[in-house]
PDB file of C-alpha atoms in Angstrom:
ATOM      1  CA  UNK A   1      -5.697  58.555 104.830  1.00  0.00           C
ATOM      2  CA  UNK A   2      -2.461  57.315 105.709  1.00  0.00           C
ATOM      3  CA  UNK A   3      -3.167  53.651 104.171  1.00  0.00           C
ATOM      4  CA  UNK A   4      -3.890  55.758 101.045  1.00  0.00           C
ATOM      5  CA  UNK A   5      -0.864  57.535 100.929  1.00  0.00           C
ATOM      6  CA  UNK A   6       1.250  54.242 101.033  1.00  0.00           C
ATOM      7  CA  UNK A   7      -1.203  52.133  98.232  1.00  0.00           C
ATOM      8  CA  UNK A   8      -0.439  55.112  96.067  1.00  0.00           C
ATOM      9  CA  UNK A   9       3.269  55.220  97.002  1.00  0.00           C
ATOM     10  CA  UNK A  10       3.152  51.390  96.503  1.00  0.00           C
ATOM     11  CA  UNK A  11       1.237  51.621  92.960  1.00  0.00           C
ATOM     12  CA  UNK A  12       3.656  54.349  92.070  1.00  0.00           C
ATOM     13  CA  UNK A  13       6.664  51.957  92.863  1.00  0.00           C
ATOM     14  CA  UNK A  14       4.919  49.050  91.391  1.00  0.00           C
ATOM     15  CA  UNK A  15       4.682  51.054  87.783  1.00  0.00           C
ATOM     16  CA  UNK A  16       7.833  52.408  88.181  1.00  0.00           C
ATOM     17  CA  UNK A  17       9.415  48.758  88.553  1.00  0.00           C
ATOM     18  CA  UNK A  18       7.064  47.165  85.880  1.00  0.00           C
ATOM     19  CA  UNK A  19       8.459  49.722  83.442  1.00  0.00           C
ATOM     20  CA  UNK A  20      11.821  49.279  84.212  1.00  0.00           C
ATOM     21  CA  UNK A  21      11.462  45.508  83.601  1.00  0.00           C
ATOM     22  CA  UNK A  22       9.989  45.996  80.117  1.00  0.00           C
ATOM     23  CA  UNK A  23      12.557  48.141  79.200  1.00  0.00           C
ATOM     24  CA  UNK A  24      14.777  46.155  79.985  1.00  0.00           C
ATOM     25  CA  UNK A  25      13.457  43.356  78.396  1.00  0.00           C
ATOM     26  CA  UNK A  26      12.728  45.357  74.729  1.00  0.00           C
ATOM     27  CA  UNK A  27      16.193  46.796  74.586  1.00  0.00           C
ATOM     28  CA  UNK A  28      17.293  42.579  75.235  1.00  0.00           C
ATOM     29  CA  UNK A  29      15.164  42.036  72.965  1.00  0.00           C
ATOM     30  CA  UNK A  30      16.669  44.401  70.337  1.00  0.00           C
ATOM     31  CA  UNK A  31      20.472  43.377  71.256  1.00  0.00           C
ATOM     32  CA  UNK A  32      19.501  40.054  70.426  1.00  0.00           C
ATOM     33  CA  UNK A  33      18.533  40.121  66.796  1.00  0.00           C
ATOM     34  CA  UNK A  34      21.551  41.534  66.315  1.00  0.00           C
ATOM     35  CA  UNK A  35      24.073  39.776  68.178  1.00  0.00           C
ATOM     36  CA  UNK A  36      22.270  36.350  68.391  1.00  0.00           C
ATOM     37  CA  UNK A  37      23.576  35.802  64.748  1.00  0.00           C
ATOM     38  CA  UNK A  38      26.571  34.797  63.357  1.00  0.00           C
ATOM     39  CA  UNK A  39      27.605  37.581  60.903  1.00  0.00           C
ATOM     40  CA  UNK A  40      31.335  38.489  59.473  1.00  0.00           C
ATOM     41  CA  UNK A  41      32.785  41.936  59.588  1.00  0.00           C
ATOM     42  CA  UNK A  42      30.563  42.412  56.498  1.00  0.00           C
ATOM     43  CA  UNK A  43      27.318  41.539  58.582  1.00  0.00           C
ATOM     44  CA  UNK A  44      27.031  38.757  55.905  1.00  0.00           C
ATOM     45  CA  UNK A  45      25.962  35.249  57.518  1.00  0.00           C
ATOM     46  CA  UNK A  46      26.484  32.085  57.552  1.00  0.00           C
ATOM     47  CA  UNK A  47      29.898  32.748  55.149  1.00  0.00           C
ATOM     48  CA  UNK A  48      27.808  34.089  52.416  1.00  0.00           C
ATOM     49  CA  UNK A  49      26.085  30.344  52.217  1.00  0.00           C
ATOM     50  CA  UNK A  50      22.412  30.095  50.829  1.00  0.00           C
ATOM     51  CA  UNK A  51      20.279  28.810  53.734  1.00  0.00           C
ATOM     52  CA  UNK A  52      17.172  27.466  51.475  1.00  0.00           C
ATOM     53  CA  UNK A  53      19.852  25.718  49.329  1.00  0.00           C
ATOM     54  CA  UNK A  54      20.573  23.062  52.215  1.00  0.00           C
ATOM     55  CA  UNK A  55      16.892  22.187  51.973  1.00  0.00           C
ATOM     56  CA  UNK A  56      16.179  22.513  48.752  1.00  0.00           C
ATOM     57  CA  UNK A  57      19.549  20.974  47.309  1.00  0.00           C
ATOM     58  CA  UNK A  58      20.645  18.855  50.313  1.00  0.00           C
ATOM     59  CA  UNK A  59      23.993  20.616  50.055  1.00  0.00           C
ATOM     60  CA  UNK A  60      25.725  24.027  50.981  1.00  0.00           C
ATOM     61  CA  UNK A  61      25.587  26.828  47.784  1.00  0.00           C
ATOM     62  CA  UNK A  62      27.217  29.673  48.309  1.00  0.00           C
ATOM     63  CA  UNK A  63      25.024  32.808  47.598  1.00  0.00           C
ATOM     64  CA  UNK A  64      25.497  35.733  45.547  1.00  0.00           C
ATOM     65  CA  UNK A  65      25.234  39.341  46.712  1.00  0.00           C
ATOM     66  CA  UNK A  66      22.725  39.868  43.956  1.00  0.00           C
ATOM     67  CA  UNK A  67      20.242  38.224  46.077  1.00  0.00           C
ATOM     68  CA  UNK A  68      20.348  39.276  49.111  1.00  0.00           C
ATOM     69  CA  UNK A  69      17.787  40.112  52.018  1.00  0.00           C
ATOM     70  CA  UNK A  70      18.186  41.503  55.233  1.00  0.00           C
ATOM     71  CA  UNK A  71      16.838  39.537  58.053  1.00  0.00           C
ATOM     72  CA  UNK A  72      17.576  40.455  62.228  1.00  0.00           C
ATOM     73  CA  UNK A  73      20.310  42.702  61.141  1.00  0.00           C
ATOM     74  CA  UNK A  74      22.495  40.300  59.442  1.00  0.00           C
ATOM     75  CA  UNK A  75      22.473  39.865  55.017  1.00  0.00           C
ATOM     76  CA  UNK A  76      21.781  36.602  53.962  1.00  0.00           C
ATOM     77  CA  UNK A  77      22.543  35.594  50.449  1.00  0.00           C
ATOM     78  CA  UNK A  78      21.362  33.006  48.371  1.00  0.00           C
ATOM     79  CA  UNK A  79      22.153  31.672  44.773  1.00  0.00           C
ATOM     80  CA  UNK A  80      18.598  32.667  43.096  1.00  0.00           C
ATOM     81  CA  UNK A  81      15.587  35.008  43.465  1.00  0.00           C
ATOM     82  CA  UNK A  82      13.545  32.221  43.962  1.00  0.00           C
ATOM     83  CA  UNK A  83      15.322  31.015  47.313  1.00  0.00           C
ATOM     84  CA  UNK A  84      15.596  34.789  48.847  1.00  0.00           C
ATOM     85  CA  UNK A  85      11.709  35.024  47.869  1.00  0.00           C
ATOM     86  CA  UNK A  86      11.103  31.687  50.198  1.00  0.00           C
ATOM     87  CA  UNK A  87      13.441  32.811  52.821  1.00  0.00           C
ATOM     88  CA  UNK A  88      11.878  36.423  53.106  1.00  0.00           C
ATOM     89  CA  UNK A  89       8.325  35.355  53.334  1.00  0.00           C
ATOM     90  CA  UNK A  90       9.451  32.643  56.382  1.00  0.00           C
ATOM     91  CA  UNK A  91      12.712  33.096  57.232  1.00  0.00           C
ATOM     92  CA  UNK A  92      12.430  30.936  60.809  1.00  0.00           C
ATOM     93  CA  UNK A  93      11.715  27.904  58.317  1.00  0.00           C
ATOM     94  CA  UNK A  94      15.417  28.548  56.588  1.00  0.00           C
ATOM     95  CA  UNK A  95      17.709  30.178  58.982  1.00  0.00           C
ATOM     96  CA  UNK A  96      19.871  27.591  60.766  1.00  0.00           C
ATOM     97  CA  UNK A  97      19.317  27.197  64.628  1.00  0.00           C
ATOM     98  CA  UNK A  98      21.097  28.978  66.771  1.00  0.00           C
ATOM     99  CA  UNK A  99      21.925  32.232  65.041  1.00  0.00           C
ATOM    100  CA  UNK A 100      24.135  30.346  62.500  1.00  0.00           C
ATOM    101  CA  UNK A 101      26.784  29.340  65.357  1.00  0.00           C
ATOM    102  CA  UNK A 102      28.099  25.530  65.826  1.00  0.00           C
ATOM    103  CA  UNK A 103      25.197  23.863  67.393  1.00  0.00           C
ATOM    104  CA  UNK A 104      27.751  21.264  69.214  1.00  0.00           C
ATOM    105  CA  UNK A 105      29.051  24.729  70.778  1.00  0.00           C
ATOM    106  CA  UNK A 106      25.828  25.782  72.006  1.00  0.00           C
ATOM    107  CA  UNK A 107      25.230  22.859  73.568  1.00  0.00           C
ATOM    108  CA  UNK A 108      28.328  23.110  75.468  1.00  0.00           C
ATOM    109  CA  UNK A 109      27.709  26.596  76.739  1.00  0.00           C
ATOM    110  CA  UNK A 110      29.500  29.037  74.055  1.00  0.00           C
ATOM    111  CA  UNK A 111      29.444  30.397  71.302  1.00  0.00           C
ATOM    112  CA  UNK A 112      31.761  28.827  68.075  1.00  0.00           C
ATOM    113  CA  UNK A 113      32.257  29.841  64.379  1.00  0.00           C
ATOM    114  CA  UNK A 114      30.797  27.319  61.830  1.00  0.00           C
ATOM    115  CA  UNK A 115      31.809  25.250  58.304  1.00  0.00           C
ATOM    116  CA  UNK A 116      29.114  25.560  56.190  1.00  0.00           C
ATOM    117  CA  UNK A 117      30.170  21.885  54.973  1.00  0.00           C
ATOM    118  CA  UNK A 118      29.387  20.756  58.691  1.00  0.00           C
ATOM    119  CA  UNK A 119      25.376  20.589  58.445  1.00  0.00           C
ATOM    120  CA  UNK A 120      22.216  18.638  59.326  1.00  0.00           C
ATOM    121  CA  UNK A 121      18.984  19.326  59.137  1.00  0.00           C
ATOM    122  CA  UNK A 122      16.974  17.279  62.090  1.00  0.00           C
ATOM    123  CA  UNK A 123      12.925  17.808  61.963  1.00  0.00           C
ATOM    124  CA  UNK A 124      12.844  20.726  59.359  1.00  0.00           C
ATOM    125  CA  UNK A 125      15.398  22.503  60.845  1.00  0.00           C
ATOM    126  CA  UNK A 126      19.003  23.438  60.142  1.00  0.00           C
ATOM    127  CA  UNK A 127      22.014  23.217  62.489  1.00  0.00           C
ATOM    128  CA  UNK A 128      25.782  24.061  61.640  1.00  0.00           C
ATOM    129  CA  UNK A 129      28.612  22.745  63.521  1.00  0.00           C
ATOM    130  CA  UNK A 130      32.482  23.988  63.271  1.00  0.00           C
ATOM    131  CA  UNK A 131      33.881  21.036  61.591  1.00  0.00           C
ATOM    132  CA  UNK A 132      32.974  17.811  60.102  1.00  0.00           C
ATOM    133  CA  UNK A 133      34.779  16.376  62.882  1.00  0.00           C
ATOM    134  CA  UNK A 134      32.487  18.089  65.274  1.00  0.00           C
ATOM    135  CA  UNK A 135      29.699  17.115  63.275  1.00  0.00           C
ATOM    136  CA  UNK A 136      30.571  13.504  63.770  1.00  0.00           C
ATOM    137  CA  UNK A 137      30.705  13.905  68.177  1.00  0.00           C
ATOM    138  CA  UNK A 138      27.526  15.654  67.230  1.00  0.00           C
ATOM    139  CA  UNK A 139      25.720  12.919  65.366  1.00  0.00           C
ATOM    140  CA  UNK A 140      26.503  10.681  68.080  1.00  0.00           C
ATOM    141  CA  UNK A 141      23.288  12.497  70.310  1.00  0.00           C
ATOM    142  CA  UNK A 142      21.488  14.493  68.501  1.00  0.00           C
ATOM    143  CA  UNK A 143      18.212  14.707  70.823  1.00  0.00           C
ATOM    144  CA  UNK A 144      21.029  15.096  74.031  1.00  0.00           C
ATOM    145  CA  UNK A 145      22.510  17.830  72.161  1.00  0.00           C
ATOM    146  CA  UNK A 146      19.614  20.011  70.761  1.00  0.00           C
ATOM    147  CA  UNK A 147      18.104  19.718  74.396  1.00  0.00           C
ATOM    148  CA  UNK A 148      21.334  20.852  75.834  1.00  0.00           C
ATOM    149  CA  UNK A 149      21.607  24.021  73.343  1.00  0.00           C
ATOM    150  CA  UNK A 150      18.010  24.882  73.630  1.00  0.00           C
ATOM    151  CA  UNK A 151      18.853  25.447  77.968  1.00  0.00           C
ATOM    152  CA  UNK A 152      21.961  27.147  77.100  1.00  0.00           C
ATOM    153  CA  UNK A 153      20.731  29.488  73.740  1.00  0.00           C
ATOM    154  CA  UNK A 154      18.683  32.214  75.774  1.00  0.00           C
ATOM    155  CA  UNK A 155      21.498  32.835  77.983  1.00  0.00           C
ATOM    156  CA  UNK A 156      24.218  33.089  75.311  1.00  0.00           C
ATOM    157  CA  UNK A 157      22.451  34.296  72.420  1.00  0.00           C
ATOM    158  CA  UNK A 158      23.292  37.856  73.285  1.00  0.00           C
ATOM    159  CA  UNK A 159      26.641  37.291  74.936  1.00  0.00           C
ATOM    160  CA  UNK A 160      29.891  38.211  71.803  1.00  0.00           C
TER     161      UNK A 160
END
């Protein structure tokens, strides 16, 4: 009876500790799509910048408010309907790594604002740095520096 007693008290603790852990985890979760991207006062990212445009144009064009979609809490605008349509239906294929911030900055541990002149895009994807001049000490490893800023994203993603 008494081993009974304490698997019970044990399964009770057990379920009581699992669902603190998940709850936990969703309301991370749920802080990070917000915080994990690089938005103005406006909640506008990547400075109003069209993220498709850098693929499909191999240049930044700055988006219009016209066209706008609303993706992990931020507005992202682009400079047709066409280019908000492609971003919408897969916006992980468009949105630049690292919640918009200067990948070189990631990399190093923080968090830094970006130029949207300062881009590369690196196997599909898209990664912002804060300068050109950072973009240059950038270039220099690009493997050695994704590698470094995909160990440090998860722990700084929801950090201001």
């Amino acid at each position: 009876m008494e081993r009974r007693r304490n698997f019970t008290r044990l399964t009770a603790m057990a379920v009581w500790g699992l669902a603190l852990i998940l709850g936990t985890a969703c309301s991370s979760s749920k802080a990070a799509s917000s915080s994990a991207i690089n938005k103005d006062s406006k909640n506008v990212a990547l400075k109003g910048h069209d993220p498709v445009a850098y693929f499909s144009e191999g240049k930044p064009v700055k988006g219009q408010s016209q066209y706008q979609h609303e993706w992990m809490g931020a507005k992202w605008f682009f400079s047709s309907a066409e280019n908000r349509d492609a971003f919408a239906a897969n916006p992980e294929k468009y949105a630049p790594q690292y919640g918009g911030y200067c990948a070189y900055g990631v990399s190093e541990g923080h968090k830094a604002p970006i130029d949207p002149a300062a881009w590369s895009i690196v196997d599909g994807k898209l990664y912002l740095n804060y300068s050109l001049d950072v973009r240059k000490s950038w270039q220099k490893d690009i493997p050695g520096r994704i590698a470094k800023a995909n160990e440090h994203w998860p722990k700084i993603a929801n950090k201001p």
